XYZ file of C-alpha atoms in Angstrom:
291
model
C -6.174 -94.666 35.162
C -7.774 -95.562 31.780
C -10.793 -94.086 32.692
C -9.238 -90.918 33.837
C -7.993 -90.503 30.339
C -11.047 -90.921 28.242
C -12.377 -89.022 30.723
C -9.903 -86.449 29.544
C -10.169 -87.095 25.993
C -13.913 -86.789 25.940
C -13.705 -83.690 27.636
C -11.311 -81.905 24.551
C -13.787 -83.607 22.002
C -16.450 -81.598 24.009
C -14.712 -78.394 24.166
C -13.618 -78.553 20.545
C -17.203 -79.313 19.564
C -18.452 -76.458 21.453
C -15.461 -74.188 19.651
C -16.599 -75.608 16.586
C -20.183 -74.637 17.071
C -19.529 -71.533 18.374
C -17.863 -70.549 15.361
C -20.125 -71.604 13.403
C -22.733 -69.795 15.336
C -20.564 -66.686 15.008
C -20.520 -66.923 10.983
C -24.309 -67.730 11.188
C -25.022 -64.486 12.842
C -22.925 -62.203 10.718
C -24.576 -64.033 7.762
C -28.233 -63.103 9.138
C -27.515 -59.636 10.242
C -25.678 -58.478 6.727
C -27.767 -56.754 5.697
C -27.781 -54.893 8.857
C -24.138 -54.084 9.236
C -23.748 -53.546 5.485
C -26.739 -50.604 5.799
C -24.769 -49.396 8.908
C -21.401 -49.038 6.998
C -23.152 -47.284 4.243
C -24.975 -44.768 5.982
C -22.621 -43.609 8.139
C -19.470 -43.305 5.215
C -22.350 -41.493 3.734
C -22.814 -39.168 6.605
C -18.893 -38.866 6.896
C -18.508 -37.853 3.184
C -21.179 -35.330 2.869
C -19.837 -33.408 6.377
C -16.585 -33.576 4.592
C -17.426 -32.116 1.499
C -19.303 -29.518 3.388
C -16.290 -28.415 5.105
C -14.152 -25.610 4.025
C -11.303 -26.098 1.930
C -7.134 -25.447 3.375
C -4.175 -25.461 1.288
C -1.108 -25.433 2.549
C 2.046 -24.176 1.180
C 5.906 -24.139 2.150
C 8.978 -21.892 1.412
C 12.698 -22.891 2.513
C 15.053 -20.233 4.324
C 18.554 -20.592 4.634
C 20.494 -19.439 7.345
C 24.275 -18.877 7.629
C 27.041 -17.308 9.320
C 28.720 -15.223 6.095
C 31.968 -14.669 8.151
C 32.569 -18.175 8.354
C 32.352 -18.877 4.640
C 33.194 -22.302 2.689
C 35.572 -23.053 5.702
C 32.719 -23.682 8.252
C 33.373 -25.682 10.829
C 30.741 -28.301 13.593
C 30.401 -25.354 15.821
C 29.558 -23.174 13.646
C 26.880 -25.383 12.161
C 25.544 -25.695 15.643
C 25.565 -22.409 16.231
C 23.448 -21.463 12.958
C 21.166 -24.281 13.727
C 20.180 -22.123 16.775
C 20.280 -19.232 15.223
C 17.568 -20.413 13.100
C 15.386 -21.798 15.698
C 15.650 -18.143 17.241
C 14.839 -16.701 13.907
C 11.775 -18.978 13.739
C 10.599 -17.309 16.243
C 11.060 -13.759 15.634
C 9.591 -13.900 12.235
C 6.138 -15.314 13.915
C 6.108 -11.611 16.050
C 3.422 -9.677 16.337
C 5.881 -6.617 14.154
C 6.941 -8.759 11.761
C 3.366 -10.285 10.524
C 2.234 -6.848 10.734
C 4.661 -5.783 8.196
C 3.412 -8.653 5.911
C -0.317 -7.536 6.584
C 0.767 -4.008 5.451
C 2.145 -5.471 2.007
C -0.866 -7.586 1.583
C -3.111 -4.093 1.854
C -4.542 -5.538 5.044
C -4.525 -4.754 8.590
C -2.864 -6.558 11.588
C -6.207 -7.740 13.108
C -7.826 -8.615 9.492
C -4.615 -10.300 8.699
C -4.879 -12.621 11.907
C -8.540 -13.094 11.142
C -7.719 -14.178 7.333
C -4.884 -16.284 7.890
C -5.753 -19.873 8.978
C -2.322 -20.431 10.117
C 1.704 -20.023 9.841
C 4.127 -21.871 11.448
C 7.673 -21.183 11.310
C 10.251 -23.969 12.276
C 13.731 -25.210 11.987
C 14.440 -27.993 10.140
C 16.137 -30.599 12.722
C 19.871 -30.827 12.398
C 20.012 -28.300 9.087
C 20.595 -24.470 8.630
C 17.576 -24.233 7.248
C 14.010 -23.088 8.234
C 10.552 -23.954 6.277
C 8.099 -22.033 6.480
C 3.982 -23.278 6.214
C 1.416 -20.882 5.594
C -2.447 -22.676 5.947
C -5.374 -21.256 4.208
C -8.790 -21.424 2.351
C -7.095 -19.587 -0.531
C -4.185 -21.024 -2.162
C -3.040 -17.606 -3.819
C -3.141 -15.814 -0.490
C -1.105 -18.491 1.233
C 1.628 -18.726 -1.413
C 1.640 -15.150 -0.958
C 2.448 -14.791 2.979
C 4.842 -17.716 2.621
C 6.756 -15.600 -0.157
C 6.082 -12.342 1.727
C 7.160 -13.072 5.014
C 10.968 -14.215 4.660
C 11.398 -11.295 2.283
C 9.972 -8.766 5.016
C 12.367 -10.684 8.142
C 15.518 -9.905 5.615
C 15.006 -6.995 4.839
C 14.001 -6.258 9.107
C 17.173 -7.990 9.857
C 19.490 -6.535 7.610
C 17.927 -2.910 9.235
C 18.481 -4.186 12.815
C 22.050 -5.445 12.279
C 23.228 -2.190 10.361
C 22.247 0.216 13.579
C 24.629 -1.527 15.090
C 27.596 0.006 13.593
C 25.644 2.968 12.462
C 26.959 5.408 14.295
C 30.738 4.703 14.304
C 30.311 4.826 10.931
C 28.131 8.537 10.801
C 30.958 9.630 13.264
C 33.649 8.624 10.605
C 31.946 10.048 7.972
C 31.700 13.534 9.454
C 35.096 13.248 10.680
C 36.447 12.314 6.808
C 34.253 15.176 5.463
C 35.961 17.623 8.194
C 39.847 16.451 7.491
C 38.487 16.446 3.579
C 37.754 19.950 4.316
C 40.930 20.854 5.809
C 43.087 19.535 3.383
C 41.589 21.948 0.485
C 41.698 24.453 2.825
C 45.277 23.989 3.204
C 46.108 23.433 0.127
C 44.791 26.630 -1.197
C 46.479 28.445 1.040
C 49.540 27.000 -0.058
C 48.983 27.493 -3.896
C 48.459 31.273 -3.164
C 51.904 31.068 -1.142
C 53.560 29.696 -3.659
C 51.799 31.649 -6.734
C 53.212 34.896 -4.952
C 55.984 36.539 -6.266
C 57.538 36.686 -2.517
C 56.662 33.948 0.178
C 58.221 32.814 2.873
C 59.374 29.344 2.723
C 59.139 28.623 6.497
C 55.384 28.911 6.010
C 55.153 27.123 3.015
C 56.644 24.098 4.883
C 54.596 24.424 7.762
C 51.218 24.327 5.556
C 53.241 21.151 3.338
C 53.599 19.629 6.678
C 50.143 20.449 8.050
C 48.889 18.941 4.469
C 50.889 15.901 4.974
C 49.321 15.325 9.017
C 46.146 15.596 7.334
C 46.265 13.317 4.530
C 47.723 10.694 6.637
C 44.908 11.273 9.432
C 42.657 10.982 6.827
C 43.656 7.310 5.481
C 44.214 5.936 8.884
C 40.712 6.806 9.503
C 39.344 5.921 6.043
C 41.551 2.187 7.143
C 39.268 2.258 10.126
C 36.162 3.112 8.393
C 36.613 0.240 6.048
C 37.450 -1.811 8.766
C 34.281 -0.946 11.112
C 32.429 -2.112 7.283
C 34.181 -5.481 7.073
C 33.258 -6.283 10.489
C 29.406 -5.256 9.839
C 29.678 -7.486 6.905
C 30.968 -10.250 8.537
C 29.256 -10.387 11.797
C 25.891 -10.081 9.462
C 24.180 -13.482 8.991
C 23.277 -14.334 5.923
C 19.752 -14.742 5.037
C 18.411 -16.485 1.847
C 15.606 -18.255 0.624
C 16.355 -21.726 -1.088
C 13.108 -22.893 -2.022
C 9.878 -20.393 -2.929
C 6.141 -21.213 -2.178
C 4.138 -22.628 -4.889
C 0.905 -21.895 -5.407
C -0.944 -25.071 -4.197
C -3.511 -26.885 -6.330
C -4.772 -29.298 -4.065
C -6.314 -28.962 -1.016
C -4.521 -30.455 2.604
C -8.019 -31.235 4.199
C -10.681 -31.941 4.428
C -9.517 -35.612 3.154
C -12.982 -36.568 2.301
C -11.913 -40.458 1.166
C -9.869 -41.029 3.807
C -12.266 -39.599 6.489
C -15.379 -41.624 4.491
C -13.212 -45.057 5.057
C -12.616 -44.122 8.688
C -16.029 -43.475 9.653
C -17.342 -46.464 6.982
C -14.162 -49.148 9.046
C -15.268 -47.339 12.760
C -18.738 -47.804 11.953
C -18.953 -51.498 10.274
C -16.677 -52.433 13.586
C -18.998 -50.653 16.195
C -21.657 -52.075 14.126
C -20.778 -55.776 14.762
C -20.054 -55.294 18.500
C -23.700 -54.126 18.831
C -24.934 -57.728 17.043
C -22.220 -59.462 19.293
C -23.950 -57.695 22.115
C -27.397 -57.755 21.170
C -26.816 -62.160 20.286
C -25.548 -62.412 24.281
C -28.137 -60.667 25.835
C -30.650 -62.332 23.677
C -31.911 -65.257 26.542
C -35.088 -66.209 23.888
C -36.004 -69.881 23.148
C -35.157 -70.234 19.825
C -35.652 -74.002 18.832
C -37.599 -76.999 20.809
Protein backbone atom coordinates (compact mmCIF):
# COMPACT_ATOMS: atom_id res chain seq x y z
CA UNK A 1 0.00 0.00 0.00
CA UNK A 2 2.94 2.38 0.69
CA UNK A 3 4.37 1.70 -2.41
CA UNK A 4 1.23 2.27 -4.30
CA UNK A 5 1.31 5.77 -2.99
CA UNK A 6 4.74 6.96 -3.84
CA UNK A 7 4.03 5.34 -6.73
CA UNK A 8 1.27 7.88 -7.02
CA UNK A 9 3.09 10.73 -5.72
CA UNK A 10 5.99 10.30 -8.07
CA UNK A 11 3.77 10.13 -10.82
CA UNK A 12 2.14 14.02 -10.03
CA UNK A 13 5.86 15.17 -9.43
CA UNK A 14 6.35 13.80 -13.04
CA UNK A 15 3.41 15.30 -14.59
CA UNK A 16 3.92 18.64 -12.88
CA UNK A 17 7.53 18.61 -14.06
CA UNK A 18 6.53 17.93 -17.50
CA UNK A 19 3.72 20.98 -17.09
CA UNK A 20 6.42 22.93 -15.81
CA UNK A 21 8.69 22.33 -18.73
CA UNK A 22 6.25 22.58 -21.13
CA UNK A 23 5.55 25.96 -20.14
CA UNK A 24 8.59 26.89 -20.08
CA UNK A 25 9.15 25.51 -23.49
CA UNK A 26 6.08 27.47 -24.59
CA UNK A 27 7.63 30.96 -23.31
CA UNK A 28 10.99 29.82 -24.88
CA UNK A 29 9.46 29.60 -28.26
CA UNK A 30 7.49 32.80 -28.28
CA UNK A 31 10.75 34.40 -27.00
CA UNK A 32 12.77 32.97 -30.17
CA UNK A 33 10.18 33.57 -32.76
CA UNK A 34 9.45 37.49 -31.68
CA UNK A 35 10.72 38.80 -33.93
CA UNK A 36 8.72 36.77 -36.24
CA UNK A 37 5.26 37.36 -34.90
CA UNK A 38 6.07 41.00 -34.10
CA UNK A 39 7.01 41.47 -38.17
CA UNK A 40 3.73 39.53 -38.83
CA UNK A 41 1.54 41.93 -36.69
CA UNK A 42 3.15 44.85 -38.31
CA UNK A 43 2.83 44.07 -41.77
CA UNK A 44 -0.40 43.02 -41.92
CA UNK A 45 -2.02 46.26 -39.59
CA UNK A 46 0.02 47.88 -42.24
CA UNK A 47 -1.73 46.23 -45.08
CA UNK A 48 -5.15 46.74 -43.17
CA UNK A 49 -4.57 50.54 -42.75
CA UNK A 50 -3.46 51.45 -46.15
CA UNK A 51 -6.72 49.35 -47.82
CA UNK A 52 -8.61 51.40 -45.37
CA UNK A 53 -7.47 54.64 -46.16
CA UNK A 54 -7.85 53.75 -49.76
CA UNK A 55 -11.42 53.17 -49.37
CA UNK A 56 -14.05 55.67 -50.05
CA UNK A 57 -15.36 57.79 -47.50
CA UNK A 58 -19.56 57.46 -46.03
CA UNK A 59 -21.18 59.79 -43.79
CA UNK A 60 -24.13 59.18 -42.41
CA UNK A 61 -26.76 61.44 -41.23
CA UNK A 62 -30.25 61.22 -39.33
CA UNK A 63 -33.50 63.33 -39.15
CA UNK A 64 -36.44 62.53 -36.56
CA UNK A 65 -40.24 62.42 -37.78
CA UNK A 66 -43.01 62.56 -35.60
CA UNK A 67 -46.10 60.94 -36.12
CA UNK A 68 -49.52 61.54 -34.49
CA UNK A 69 -53.10 61.15 -34.60
CA UNK A 70 -54.24 65.18 -34.41
CA UNK A 71 -57.87 64.10 -33.55
CA UNK A 72 -56.81 62.54 -30.53
CA UNK A 73 -54.95 65.52 -29.12
CA UNK A 74 -53.34 65.94 -25.45
CA UNK A 75 -56.01 63.33 -24.32
CA UNK A 76 -54.35 60.32 -26.12
CA UNK A 77 -54.90 57.29 -24.88
CA UNK A 78 -52.58 53.29 -25.07
CA UNK A 79 -54.48 52.49 -28.15
CA UNK A 80 -54.01 55.22 -29.75
CA UNK A 81 -50.28 55.17 -29.15
CA UNK A 82 -50.33 51.72 -30.59
CA UNK A 83 -52.08 52.59 -33.30
CA UNK A 84 -49.61 55.56 -34.36
CA UNK A 85 -46.75 53.31 -33.66
CA UNK A 86 -48.06 51.35 -36.72
CA UNK A 87 -48.91 53.97 -38.50
CA UNK A 88 -45.40 54.93 -38.55
CA UNK A 89 -43.95 51.67 -39.40
CA UNK A 90 -46.41 51.88 -42.51
CA UNK A 91 -45.20 55.33 -43.21
CA UNK A 92 -41.61 54.02 -43.12
CA UNK A 93 -42.35 52.30 -45.76
CA UNK A 94 -44.14 54.42 -48.10
CA UNK A 95 -41.65 57.16 -47.92
CA UNK A 96 -38.82 54.50 -49.22
CA UNK A 97 -41.29 54.16 -52.69
CA UNK A 98 -40.11 54.28 -55.80
CA UNK A 99 -42.71 57.92 -56.21
CA UNK A 100 -41.71 59.32 -53.30
CA UNK A 101 -37.66 59.20 -53.81
CA UNK A 102 -38.41 60.28 -57.18
CA UNK A 103 -39.93 63.39 -55.96
CA UNK A 104 -36.76 64.01 -53.82
CA UNK A 105 -34.51 63.28 -56.99
CA UNK A 106 -36.60 65.96 -58.82
CA UNK A 107 -35.78 68.63 -55.98
CA UNK A 108 -32.21 67.63 -55.93
CA UNK A 109 -32.11 68.50 -59.99
CA UNK A 110 -31.46 64.81 -60.53
CA UNK A 111 -33.13 61.98 -62.08
CA UNK A 112 -34.74 58.82 -60.53
CA UNK A 113 -32.05 56.42 -61.91
CA UNK A 114 -29.01 59.01 -61.18
CA UNK A 115 -30.54 59.53 -57.83
CA UNK A 116 -30.43 55.64 -57.03
CA UNK A 117 -26.97 55.53 -58.53
CA UNK A 118 -25.74 58.60 -56.20
CA UNK A 119 -27.26 57.67 -53.10
CA UNK A 120 -25.30 55.04 -51.09
CA UNK A 121 -28.23 54.35 -49.01
CA UNK A 122 -31.57 55.42 -46.98
CA UNK A 123 -33.26 53.60 -44.59
CA UNK A 124 -36.39 54.59 -43.08
CA UNK A 125 -37.54 52.97 -39.71
CA UNK A 126 -39.67 53.27 -36.69
CA UNK A 127 -38.29 53.85 -33.63
CA UNK A 128 -39.40 50.72 -31.32
CA UNK A 129 -42.19 51.52 -28.94
CA UNK A 130 -42.26 55.56 -29.95
CA UNK A 131 -44.33 57.69 -32.48
CA UNK A 132 -41.50 58.53 -34.01
CA UNK A 133 -39.51 57.55 -37.18
CA UNK A 134 -35.60 58.37 -37.95
CA UNK A 135 -34.58 58.61 -40.89
CA UNK A 136 -30.58 57.65 -42.18
CA UNK A 137 -29.38 58.80 -45.34
CA UNK A 138 -25.56 57.10 -46.22
CA UNK A 139 -23.22 58.77 -48.52
CA UNK A 140 -19.70 59.80 -49.83
CA UNK A 141 -20.86 63.42 -49.54
CA UNK A 142 -21.95 64.74 -46.33
CA UNK A 143 -23.85 67.85 -47.91
CA UNK A 144 -25.82 65.62 -50.25
CA UNK A 145 -26.86 63.29 -47.47
CA UNK A 146 -27.99 65.99 -45.03
CA UNK A 147 -29.81 67.10 -47.93
CA UNK A 148 -32.07 63.87 -48.80
CA UNK A 149 -32.53 63.34 -45.07
CA UNK A 150 -34.03 67.02 -44.90
CA UNK A 151 -35.68 66.61 -48.32
CA UNK A 152 -37.42 63.55 -48.02
CA UNK A 153 -39.84 64.00 -44.87
CA UNK A 154 -40.66 67.42 -46.27
CA UNK A 155 -41.68 65.83 -49.78
CA UNK A 156 -43.87 62.62 -47.76
CA UNK A 157 -45.85 65.71 -45.91
CA UNK A 158 -46.50 67.55 -48.26
CA UNK A 159 -47.59 63.89 -50.54
CA UNK A 160 -49.63 63.01 -47.60
CA UNK A 161 -51.35 66.00 -46.82
CA UNK A 162 -52.36 65.83 -50.96
CA UNK A 163 -53.53 62.19 -50.61
CA UNK A 164 -55.63 62.72 -47.46
CA UNK A 165 -57.38 65.99 -48.82
CA UNK A 166 -58.88 63.98 -52.11
CA UNK A 167 -60.55 62.28 -49.80
CA UNK A 168 -63.11 64.75 -48.92
CA UNK A 169 -62.49 66.69 -52.03
CA UNK A 170 -65.35 66.30 -53.68
CA UNK A 171 -68.08 66.61 -50.99
CA UNK A 172 -66.55 69.60 -50.43
CA UNK A 173 -66.46 70.93 -54.52
CA UNK A 174 -70.15 69.66 -54.43
CA UNK A 175 -70.89 72.04 -51.41
CA UNK A 176 -69.20 74.71 -52.78
CA UNK A 177 -71.16 74.83 -56.04
CA UNK A 178 -74.22 74.16 -54.22
CA UNK A 179 -73.46 77.44 -51.69
CA UNK A 180 -72.52 79.49 -54.81
CA UNK A 181 -76.03 78.37 -56.47
CA UNK A 182 -78.37 79.13 -53.17
CA UNK A 183 -75.83 82.40 -52.89
CA UNK A 184 -77.13 83.10 -56.24
CA UNK A 185 -80.66 82.67 -55.54
CA UNK A 186 -80.91 84.63 -52.64
CA UNK A 187 -79.75 87.99 -54.60
CA UNK A 188 -81.85 86.98 -57.12
CA UNK A 189 -84.67 87.02 -54.83
CA UNK A 190 -83.95 89.67 -53.10
CA UNK A 191 -83.88 91.99 -55.99
CA UNK A 192 -86.90 91.03 -57.04
CA UNK A 193 -88.31 91.90 -53.89
CA UNK A 194 -86.68 95.44 -53.57
CA UNK A 195 -88.27 96.30 -57.00
CA UNK A 196 -91.70 94.97 -55.43
CA UNK A 197 -91.48 96.90 -52.75
CA UNK A 198 -89.83 100.18 -54.45
CA UNK A 199 -93.13 100.20 -56.66
CA UNK A 200 -95.64 102.51 -56.02
CA UNK A 201 -98.34 99.48 -56.25
CA UNK A 202 -97.36 95.78 -55.33
CA UNK A 203 -99.08 93.15 -54.29
CA UNK A 204 -98.35 92.00 -50.89
CA UNK A 205 -99.21 88.30 -51.46
CA UNK A 206 -96.13 88.24 -53.69
CA UNK A 207 -94.02 90.12 -51.62
CA UNK A 208 -94.51 87.42 -48.92
CA UNK A 209 -94.06 84.66 -51.10
CA UNK A 210 -90.48 86.03 -52.35
CA UNK A 211 -89.84 87.00 -48.14
CA UNK A 212 -90.65 83.43 -47.64
CA UNK A 213 -88.74 82.00 -50.60
CA UNK A 214 -85.72 84.35 -49.18
CA UNK A 215 -86.11 82.94 -45.81
CA UNK A 216 -86.06 78.83 -47.33
CA UNK A 217 -83.00 79.93 -48.89
CA UNK A 218 -81.02 81.49 -46.30
CA UNK A 219 -81.76 78.74 -43.99
CA UNK A 220 -80.78 76.03 -46.78
CA UNK A 221 -77.87 77.87 -47.14
CA UNK A 222 -76.49 77.68 -43.35
CA UNK A 223 -77.55 74.15 -42.87
CA UNK A 224 -75.35 73.40 -45.70
CA UNK A 225 -72.57 75.89 -44.86
CA UNK A 226 -73.03 73.69 -40.99
CA UNK A 227 -72.31 70.69 -43.14
CA UNK A 228 -69.56 72.09 -45.10
CA UNK A 229 -67.74 73.04 -41.98
CA UNK A 230 -68.46 69.88 -40.63
CA UNK A 231 -67.16 67.64 -43.73
CA UNK A 232 -63.73 70.26 -42.85
CA UNK A 233 -63.51 69.31 -39.17
CA UNK A 234 -63.64 65.78 -39.98
CA UNK A 235 -60.77 66.16 -42.79
CA UNK A 236 -58.88 67.88 -40.12
CA UNK A 237 -59.25 65.47 -37.66
CA UNK A 238 -58.99 62.22 -39.40
CA UNK A 239 -55.56 63.89 -40.92
CA UNK A 240 -52.44 62.59 -39.11
CA UNK A 241 -50.19 64.82 -38.14
CA UNK A 242 -46.83 64.87 -39.58
CA UNK A 243 -43.77 66.76 -38.13
CA UNK A 244 -40.24 66.64 -38.02
CA UNK A 245 -38.62 66.82 -34.43
CA UNK A 246 -35.11 66.63 -35.11
CA UNK A 247 -33.32 67.98 -38.65
CA UNK A 248 -30.20 66.35 -40.33
CA UNK A 249 -26.94 67.85 -39.64
CA UNK A 250 -24.48 68.09 -41.90
CA UNK A 251 -21.96 65.37 -40.80
CA UNK A 252 -18.27 66.09 -40.27
CA UNK A 253 -16.96 62.85 -39.71
CA UNK A 254 -16.99 60.02 -41.65
CA UNK A 255 -19.07 56.45 -40.44
CA UNK A 256 -16.47 54.13 -42.24
CA UNK A 257 -14.08 53.20 -43.26
CA UNK A 258 -12.86 52.97 -39.40
CA UNK A 259 -9.30 52.76 -40.39
CA UNK A 260 -7.95 52.30 -36.45
CA UNK A 261 -10.31 50.04 -35.55
CA UNK A 262 -10.01 47.86 -38.74
CA UNK A 263 -5.83 48.28 -38.39
CA UNK A 264 -6.21 46.68 -34.63
CA UNK A 265 -8.45 43.93 -35.99
CA UNK A 266 -6.34 42.79 -38.69
CA UNK A 267 -2.92 43.70 -36.39
CA UNK A 268 -5.01 41.24 -33.05
CA UNK A 269 -6.31 38.51 -36.08
CA UNK A 270 -3.00 38.47 -37.46
CA UNK A 271 -0.50 38.37 -34.26
CA UNK A 272 -3.12 35.39 -33.12
CA UNK A 273 -3.02 33.44 -36.52
CA UNK A 274 0.54 34.25 -36.37
CA UNK A 275 1.30 32.26 -33.15
CA UNK A 276 -0.87 29.25 -34.12
CA UNK A 277 1.41 28.86 -37.18
CA UNK A 278 4.73 28.73 -34.60
CA UNK A 279 2.51 26.43 -32.31
CA UNK A 280 2.06 24.38 -35.42
CA UNK A 281 5.22 24.64 -37.07
CA UNK A 282 7.11 23.66 -33.07
CA UNK A 283 4.74 20.20 -33.22
CA UNK A 284 5.45 19.13 -36.46
CA UNK A 285 9.04 19.94 -36.01
CA UNK A 286 10.36 15.95 -35.21
CA UNK A 287 14.34 17.39 -35.56
CA UNK A 288 17.05 16.35 -33.02
CA UNK A 289 17.74 19.30 -31.38
CA UNK A 290 20.25 18.51 -28.46
CA UNK A 291 22.48 15.17 -27.75
Amino acid sequence: METFERSNQFEAQRESAGDEIDLRHLFQLVKDRIWWLVLATFLFGAAASLVSSLLTPIYKTSATVLINQSKNGASATYNDILTSERIARTYAELMTSQPILAQVGVRLGLDSETFEETITSIDVSAVRNTQLMLITIEDDSPELAANVANILPAVFIADNIERQSKRFASSKQSMTAQLAVLDSDIVAAQSELDGKLGAEVFDQNEVNRLQNTINQYRASYTSLLQSFEAVRLTEAQSSDTIMVVERAQVPKAPVRPRILLNTLLAAMFWLVLAFFVVLLSDVLDDTVKTP
